[in-house]
mmCIF file of C-alpha atoms in Angstrom:
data_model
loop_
_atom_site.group_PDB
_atom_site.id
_atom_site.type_symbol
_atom_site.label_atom_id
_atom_site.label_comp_id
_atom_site.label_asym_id
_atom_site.label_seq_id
_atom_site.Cartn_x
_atom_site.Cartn_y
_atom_site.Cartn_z
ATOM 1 C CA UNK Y 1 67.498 123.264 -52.028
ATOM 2 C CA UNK Y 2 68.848 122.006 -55.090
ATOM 3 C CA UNK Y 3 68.753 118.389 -56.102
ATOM 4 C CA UNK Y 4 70.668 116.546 -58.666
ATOM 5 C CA UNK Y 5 71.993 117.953 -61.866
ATOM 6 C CA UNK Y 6 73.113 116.986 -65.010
ATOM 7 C CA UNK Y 7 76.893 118.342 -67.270
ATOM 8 C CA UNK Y 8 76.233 119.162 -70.663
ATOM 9 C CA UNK Y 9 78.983 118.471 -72.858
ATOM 10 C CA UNK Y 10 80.113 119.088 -76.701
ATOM 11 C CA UNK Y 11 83.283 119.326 -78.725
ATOM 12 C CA UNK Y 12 84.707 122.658 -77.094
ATOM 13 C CA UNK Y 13 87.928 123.574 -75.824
ATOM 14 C CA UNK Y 14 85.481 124.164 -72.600
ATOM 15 C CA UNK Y 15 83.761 120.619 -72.501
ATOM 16 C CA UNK Y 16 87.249 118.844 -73.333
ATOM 17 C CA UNK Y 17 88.837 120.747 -70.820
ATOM 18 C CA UNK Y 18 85.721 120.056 -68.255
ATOM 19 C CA UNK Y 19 85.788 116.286 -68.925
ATOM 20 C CA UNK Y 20 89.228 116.348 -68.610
ATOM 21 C CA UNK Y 21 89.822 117.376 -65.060
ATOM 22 C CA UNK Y 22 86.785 115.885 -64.214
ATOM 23 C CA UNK Y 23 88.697 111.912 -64.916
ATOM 24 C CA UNK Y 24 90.994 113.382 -61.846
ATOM 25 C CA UNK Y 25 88.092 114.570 -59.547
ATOM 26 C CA UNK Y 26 86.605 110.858 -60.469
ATOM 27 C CA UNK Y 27 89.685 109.199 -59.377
ATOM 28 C CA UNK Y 28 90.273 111.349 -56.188
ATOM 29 C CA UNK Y 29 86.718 110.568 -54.853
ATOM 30 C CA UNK Y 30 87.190 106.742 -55.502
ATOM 31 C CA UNK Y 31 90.598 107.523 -53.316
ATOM 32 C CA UNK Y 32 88.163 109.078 -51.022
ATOM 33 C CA UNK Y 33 85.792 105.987 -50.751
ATOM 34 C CA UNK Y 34 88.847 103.781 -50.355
ATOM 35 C CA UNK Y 35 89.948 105.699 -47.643
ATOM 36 C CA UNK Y 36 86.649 105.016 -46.035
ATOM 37 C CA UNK Y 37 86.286 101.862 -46.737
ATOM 38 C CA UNK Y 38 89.845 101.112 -45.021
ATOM 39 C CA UNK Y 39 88.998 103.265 -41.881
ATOM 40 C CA UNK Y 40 85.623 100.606 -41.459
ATOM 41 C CA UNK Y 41 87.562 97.654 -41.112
ATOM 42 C CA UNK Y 42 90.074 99.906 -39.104
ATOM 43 C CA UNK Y 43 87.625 100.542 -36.921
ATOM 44 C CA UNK Y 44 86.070 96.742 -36.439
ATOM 45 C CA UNK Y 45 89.759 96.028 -36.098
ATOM 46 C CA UNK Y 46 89.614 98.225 -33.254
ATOM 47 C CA UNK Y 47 86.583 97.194 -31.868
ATOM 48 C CA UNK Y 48 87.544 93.422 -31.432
ATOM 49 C CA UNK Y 49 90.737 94.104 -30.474
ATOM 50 C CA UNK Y 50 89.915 95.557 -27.845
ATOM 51 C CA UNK Y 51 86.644 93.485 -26.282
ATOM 52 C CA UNK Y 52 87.987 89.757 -27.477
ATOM 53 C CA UNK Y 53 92.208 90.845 -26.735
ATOM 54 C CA UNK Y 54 92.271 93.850 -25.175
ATOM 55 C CA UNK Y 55 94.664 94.865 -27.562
ATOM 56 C CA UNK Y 56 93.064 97.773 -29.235
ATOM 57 C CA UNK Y 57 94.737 99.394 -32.569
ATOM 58 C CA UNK Y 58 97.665 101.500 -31.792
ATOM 59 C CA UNK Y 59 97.190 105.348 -32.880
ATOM 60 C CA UNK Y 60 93.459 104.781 -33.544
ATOM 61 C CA UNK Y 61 92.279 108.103 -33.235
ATOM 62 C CA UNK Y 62 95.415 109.544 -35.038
ATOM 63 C CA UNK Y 63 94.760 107.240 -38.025
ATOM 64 C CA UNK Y 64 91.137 108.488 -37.943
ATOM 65 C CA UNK Y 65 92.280 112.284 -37.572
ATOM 66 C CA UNK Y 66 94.531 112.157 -40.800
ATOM 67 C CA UNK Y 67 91.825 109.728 -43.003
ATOM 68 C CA UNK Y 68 89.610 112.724 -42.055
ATOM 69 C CA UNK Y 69 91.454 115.329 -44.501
ATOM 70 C CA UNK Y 70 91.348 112.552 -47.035
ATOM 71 C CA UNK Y 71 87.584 112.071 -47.572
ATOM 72 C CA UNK Y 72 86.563 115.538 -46.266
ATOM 73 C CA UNK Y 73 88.414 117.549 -48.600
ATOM 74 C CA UNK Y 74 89.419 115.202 -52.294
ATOM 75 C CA UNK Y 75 85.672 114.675 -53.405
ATOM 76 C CA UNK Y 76 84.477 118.833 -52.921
ATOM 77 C CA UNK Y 77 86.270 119.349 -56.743
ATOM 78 C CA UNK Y 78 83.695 116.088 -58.001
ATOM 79 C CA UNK Y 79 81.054 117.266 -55.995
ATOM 80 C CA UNK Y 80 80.738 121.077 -57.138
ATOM 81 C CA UNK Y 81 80.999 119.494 -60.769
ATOM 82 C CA UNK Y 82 77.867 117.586 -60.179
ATOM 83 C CA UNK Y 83 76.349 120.227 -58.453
ATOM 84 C CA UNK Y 84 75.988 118.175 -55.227
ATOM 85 C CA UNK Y 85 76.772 121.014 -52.542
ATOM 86 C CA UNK Y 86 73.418 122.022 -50.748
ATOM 87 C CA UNK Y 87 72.238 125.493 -51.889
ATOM 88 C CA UNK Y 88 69.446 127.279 -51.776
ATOM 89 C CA UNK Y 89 67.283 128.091 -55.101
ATOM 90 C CA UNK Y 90 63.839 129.627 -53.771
ATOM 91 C CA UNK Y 91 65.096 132.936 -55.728
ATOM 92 C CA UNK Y 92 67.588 131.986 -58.370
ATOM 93 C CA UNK Y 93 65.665 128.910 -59.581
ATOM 94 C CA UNK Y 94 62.635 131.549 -60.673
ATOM 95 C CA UNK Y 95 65.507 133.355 -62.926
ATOM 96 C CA UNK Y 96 65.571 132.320 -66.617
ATOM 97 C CA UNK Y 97 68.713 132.487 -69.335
ATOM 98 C CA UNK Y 98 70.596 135.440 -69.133
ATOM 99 C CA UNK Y 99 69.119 136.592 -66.021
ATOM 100 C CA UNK Y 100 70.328 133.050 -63.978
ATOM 101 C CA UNK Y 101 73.700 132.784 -65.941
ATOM 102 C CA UNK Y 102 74.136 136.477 -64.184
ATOM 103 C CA UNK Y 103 73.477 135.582 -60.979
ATOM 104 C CA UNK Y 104 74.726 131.870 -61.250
ATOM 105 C CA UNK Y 105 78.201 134.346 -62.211
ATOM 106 C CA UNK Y 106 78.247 136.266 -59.229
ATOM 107 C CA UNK Y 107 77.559 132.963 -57.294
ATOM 108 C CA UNK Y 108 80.710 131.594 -58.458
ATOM 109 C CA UNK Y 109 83.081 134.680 -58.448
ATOM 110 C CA UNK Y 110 81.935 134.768 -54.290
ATOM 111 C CA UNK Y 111 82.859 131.305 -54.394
ATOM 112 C CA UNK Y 112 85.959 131.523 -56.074
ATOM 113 C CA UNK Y 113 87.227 134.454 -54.140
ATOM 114 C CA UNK Y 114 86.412 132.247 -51.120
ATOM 115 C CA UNK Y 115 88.657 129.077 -52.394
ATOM 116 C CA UNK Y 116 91.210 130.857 -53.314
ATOM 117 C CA UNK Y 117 91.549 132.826 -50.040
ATOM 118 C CA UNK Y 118 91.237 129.161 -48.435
ATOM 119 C CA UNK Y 119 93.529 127.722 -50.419
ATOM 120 C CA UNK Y 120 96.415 130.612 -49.521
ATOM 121 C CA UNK Y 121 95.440 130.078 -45.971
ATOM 122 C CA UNK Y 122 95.553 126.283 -45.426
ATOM 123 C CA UNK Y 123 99.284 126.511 -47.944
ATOM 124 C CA UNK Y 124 100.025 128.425 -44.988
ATOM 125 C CA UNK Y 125 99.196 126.217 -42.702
ATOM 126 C CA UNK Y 126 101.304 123.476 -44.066
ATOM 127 C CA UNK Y 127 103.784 125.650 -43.948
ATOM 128 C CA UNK Y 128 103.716 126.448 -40.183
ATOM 129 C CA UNK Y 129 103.422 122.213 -40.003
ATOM 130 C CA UNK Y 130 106.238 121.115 -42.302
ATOM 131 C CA UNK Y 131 109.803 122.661 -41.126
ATOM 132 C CA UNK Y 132 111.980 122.518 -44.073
ATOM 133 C CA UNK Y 133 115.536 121.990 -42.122
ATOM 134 C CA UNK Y 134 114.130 119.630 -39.792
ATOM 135 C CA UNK Y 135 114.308 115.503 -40.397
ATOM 136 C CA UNK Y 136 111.082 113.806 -42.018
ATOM 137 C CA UNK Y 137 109.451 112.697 -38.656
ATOM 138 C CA UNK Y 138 110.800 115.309 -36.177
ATOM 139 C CA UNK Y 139 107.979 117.944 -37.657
ATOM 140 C CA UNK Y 140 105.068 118.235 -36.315
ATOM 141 C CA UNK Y 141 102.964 115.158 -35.044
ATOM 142 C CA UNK Y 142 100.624 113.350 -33.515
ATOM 143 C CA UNK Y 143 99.470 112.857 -30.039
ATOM 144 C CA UNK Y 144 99.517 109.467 -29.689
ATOM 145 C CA UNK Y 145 101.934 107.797 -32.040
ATOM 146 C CA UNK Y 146 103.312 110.653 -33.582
ATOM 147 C CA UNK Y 147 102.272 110.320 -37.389
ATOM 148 C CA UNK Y 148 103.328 113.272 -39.613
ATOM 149 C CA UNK Y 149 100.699 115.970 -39.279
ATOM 150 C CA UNK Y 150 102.359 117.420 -43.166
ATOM 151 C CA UNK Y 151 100.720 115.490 -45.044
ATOM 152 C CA UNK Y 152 96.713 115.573 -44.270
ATOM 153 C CA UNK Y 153 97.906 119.537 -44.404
ATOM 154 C CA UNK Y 154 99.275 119.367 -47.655
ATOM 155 C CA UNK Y 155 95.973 117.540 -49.139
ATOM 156 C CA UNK Y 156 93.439 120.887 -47.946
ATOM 157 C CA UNK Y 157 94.940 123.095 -50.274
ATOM 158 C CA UNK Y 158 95.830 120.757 -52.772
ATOM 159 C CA UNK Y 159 92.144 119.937 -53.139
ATOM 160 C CA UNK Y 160 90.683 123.412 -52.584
ATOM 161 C CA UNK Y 161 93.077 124.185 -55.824
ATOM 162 C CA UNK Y 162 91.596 121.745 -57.507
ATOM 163 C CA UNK Y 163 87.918 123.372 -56.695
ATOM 164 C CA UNK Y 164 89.706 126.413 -57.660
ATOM 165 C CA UNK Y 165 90.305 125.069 -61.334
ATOM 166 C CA UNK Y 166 86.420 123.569 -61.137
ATOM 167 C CA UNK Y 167 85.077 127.131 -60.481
ATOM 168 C CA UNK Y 168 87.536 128.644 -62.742
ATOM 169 C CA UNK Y 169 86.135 126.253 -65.854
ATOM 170 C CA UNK Y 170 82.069 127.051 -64.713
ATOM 171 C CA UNK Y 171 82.784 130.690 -64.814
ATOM 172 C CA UNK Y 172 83.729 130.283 -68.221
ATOM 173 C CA UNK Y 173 80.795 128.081 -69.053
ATOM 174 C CA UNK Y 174 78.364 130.801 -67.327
ATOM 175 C CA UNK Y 175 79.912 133.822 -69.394
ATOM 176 C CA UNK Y 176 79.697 131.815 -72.461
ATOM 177 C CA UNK Y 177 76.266 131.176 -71.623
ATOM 178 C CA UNK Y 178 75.115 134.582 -70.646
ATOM 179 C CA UNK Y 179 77.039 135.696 -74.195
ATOM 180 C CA UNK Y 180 75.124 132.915 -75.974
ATOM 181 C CA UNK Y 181 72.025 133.163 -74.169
ATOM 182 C CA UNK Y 182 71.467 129.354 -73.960
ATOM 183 C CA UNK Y 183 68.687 127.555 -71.808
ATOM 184 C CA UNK Y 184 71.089 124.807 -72.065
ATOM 185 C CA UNK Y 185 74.963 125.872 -71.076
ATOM 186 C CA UNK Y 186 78.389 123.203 -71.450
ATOM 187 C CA UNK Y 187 80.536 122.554 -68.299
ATOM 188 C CA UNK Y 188 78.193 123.826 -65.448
ATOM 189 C CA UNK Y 189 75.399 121.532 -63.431
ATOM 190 C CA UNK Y 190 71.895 121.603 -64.778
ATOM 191 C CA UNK Y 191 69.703 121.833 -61.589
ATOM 192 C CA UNK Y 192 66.876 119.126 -62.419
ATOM 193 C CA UNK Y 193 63.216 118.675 -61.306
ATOM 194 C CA UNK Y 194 61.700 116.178 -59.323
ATOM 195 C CA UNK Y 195 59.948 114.942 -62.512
ATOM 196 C CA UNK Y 196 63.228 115.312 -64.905
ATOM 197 C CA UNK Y 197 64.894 113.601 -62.062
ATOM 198 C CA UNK Y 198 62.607 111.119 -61.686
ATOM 199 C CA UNK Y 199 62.644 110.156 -65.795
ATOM 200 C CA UNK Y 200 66.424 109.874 -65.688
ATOM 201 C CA UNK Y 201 66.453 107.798 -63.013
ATOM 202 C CA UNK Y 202 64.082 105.576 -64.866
ATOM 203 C CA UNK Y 203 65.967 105.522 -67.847
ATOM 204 C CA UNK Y 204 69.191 104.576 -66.020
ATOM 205 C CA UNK Y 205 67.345 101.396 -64.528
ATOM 206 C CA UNK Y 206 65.960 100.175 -67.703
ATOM 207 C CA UNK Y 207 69.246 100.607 -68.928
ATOM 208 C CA UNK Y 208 70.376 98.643 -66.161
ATOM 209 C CA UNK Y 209 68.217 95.590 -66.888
ATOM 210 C CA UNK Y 210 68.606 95.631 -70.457
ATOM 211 C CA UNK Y 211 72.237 94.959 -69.795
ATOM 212 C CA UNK Y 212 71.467 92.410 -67.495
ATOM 213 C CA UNK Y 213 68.942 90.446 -69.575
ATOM 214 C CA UNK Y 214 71.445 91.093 -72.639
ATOM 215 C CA UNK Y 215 73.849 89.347 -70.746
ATOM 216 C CA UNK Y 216 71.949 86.394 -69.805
ATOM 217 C CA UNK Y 217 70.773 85.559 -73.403
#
């Protein structure tokens, strides 16, 4: 399984374009954690409603339902350009240069043919949810307290475009690399080791506490 990674970058079209989009996947996954952080006190709002009021929040598992789509579905663009997905690398991690830019290739082009067929089928979806003719909250609803179902709907495929782009931008860092040859490739996550991982994380905490101690004197 892979662990951490690390994104090369340089003065490219490829590394402008791949810190570019990845400010928006930044911003979507601190939407994400927002989203979370508002459905905890949702749910303690919930939870002492009910035992000290018996008044528990109205549409509480219909709020829940349509947070869901939000945290589920806007971070997978941030995560992929991290390399955080789990995957397995008994094989592939035993591949050097040209050898693992090939296969990391194929990887991504089985990917990418998989987003984009998910991304045409949840459009679709929204579709079948949203009726065009019909007045903003007579579509199709909730349960409970009939909340919109369009527009948790409408984030799926907005988001598995956006992992679309992300797998679009490695697959140009991967064919550069195998044309190149690199051991070290721009735009795509470097799988570390437990010992590279362990060095970086030591050099981000004494990083740490030199800024603290250079804000103290």
């Amino acid at each position: 399984m892979a662990g951490p990674s690390l994104v090369r970058e340089d003065g490219s079209l490829l590394s402008r374009a791949d810190r570019s989009l990845h400010r928006f996947e930044t911003w979507l996954s601190l939407v994400a954690g927002i989203v979370i952080f508002l459905l905890m006190l949702l749910a303690v709002g919930q939870i002492l409603g009910r035992k000290l009021f018996n008044m528990p929040v109205p549409g509480f598992i219909d709020w829940v339902e349509q947070a869901m789509a939000v945290f589920a579905f806007l971070g997978i663009a941030y995560c992929q350009r991290v390399g955080g997905h789990i995957r397995m690398d008994i094989l592939i991690g035993q591949l050097r240069r040209r050898w693992l830019w090939l296969a990391e290739i194929v990887s991504t082009l089985l990917m990418l043919f998989l987003s984009i067929v998910l991304t045409i089928g949840s459009w679709r979806h929204f579709q079948r949810a949203f009726d065009w003719n019909a007045p903003m909250f007579s579509r199709d609803s909730s349960i409970d307290i009939a909340l919109p179902l369009w527009p948790a709907k409408l984030l799926v495929p907005l988001a598995l475009g956006l992992l679309t782009l992300r797998l679009l931008l490695q697959l140009w860092g991967y064919i550069r690399a195998l044309k190149e040859g690199t051991e070290e490739p721009i735009a795509v996550p470097m799988i570390l080791s437990a010992a590279e991982e362990a060095a970086l994380e030591a050099e981000h905490v004494q990083g740490a506490e030199e800024e603290i101690r250079g804000r103290r004197t």
